[in-house]
XYZ file of C-alpha atoms in Angstrom:
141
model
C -29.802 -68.627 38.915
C -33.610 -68.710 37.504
C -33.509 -70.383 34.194
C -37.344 -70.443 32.106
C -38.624 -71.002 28.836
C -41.705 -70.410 27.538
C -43.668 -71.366 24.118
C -45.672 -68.337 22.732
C -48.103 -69.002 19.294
C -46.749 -65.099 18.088
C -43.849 -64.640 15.713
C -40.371 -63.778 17.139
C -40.888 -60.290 15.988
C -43.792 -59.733 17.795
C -42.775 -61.277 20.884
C -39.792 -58.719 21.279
C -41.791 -56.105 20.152
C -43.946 -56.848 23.381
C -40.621 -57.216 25.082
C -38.713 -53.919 24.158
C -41.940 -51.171 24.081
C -42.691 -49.537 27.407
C -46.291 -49.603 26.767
C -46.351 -53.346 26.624
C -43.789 -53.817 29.262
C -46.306 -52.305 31.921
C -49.133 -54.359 30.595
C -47.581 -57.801 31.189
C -45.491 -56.956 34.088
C -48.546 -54.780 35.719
C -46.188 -51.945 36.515
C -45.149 -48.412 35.814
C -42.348 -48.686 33.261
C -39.286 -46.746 31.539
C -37.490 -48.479 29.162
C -35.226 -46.941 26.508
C -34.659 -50.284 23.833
C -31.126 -49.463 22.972
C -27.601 -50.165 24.545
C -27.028 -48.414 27.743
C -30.693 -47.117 27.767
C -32.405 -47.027 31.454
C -34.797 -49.097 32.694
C -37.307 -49.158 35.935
C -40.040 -50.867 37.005
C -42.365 -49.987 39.792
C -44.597 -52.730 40.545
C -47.399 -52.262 43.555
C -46.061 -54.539 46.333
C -42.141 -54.590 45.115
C -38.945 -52.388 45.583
C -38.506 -50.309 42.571
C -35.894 -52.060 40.184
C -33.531 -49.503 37.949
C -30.946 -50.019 35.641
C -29.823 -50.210 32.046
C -30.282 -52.438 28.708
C -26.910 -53.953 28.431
C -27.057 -55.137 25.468
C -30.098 -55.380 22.638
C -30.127 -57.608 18.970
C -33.458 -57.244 17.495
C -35.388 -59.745 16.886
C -33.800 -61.904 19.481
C -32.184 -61.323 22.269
C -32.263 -58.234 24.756
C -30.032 -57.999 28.485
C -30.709 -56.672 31.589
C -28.851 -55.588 34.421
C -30.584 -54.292 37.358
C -30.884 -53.599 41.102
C -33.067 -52.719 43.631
C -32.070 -51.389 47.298
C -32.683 -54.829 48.661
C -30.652 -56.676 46.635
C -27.407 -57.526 47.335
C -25.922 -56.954 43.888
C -27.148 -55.982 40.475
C -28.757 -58.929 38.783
C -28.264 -59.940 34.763
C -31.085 -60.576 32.956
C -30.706 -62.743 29.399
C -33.559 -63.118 27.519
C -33.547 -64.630 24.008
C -36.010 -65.407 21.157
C -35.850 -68.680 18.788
C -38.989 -69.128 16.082
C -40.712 -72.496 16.489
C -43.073 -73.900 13.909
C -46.118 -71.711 15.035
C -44.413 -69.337 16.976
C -41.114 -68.391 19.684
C -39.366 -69.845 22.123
C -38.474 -67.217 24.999
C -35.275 -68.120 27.274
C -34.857 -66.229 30.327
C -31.979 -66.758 32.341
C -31.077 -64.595 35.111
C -27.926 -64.469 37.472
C -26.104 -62.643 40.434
C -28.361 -63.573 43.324
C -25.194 -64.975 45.434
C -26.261 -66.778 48.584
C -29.793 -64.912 48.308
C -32.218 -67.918 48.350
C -35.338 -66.087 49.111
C -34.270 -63.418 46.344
C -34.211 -66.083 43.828
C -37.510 -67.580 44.986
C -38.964 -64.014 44.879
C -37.356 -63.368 41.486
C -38.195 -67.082 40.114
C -41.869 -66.053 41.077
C -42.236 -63.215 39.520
C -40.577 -63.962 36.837
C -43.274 -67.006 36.055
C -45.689 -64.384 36.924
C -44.690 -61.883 34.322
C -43.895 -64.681 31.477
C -48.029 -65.697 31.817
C -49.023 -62.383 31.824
C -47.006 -61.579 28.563
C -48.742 -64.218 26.332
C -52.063 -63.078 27.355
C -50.722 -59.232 26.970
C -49.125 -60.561 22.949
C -53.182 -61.805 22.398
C -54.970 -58.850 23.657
C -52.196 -55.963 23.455
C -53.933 -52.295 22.701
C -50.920 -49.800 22.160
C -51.987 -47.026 25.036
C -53.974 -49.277 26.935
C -51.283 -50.343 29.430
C -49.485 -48.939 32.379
C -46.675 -48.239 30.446
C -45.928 -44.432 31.199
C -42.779 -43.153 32.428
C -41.768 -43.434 36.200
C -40.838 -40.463 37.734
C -39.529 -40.600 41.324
C-alpha cells in the first residue's frame, strides 16, 4: 500500500479542479491524458518511460474525494487509487492512498515514486496552471 499526504496553499476547490480536468492532469503528471470526471468514466495515462495505465473513475464527490482503479500490462492486478481533499487554514490537505500491489515490492516502490513525483509536480502545476498549456489531449492508441 502507498499512503501520502500533501499540504497545498490552494483552496479544496481548486485543488480537485487540478485533479479532475485532463488539461491539468497532463501538466502535473507530464503525460498524455484522458480522463472523463464522472462515475465509470475512462481514464489513461501515457507517460514517456512508463507502461500505459487505463481504467475508470470509480467513484467521484466533488470537492473532495475522487477513486481510481487502474492497470497496466505489467501489473499483476488492477490497483485502487483513493484520493481525498480536507481544507486547512490556508489551503488542502490531499490523501492518497493506493492498494492492490500484492507481493509486488518493486511495483509499489515504482508506484510510491511516482506518485511523490506527480504530488510535487501538482503544486507547482496549481501555481502556474494555463488552461491549454499542458499535455492534456486525448490518448489515442
Amino acid at each position: 500500500m502507498t499512503e501520502k499526504s500533501f499540504r497545498y496553499q490552494i483552496a479544496v476547490a481548486d485543488l480537485f479542479s487540478l485533479l479532475i480536468s485532463e488539461d491539468a492532469a497532463g501538466q502535473w503528471m507530464g503525460a498524455v491524458v484522458e480522463l472523463e470526471p464522472e462515475a465509470g468514466g475512462v481514464v489513461v495515462v501515457a507517460a514517456p518511460g512508463w507502461p500505459v495505465v487505463s481504467g475508470h473513475v470509480e467513484s467521484i464527490r466533488q470537492p473532495d474525494s475522487v477513486t481510481f482503479v487502474w492497470r497496466a500490462p505489467d501489473w499483476p492486478g488492477p490497483l485502487r487509487t483513493v484520493i481525498t481533499l480536507e481544507p486547512e487554514a490556508d489551503g488542502a490537505r490531499l490523501r492518497l492512498t493506493e492498494t492492490g500491489y500484492g507481493t509486488d515490492d518493486d511495483l509499489l516502490r515504482r508506484r510510491d515514486y511516482l506518485w511523490s513525483h506527480w504530488l510535487v509536480r501538482l503544486a507547482a502545476t496549481g501555481a502556474q496552471y494555463r488552461p491549454g498549456g499542458g499535455a492534456g489531449r486525448k490518448y489515442r492508441k
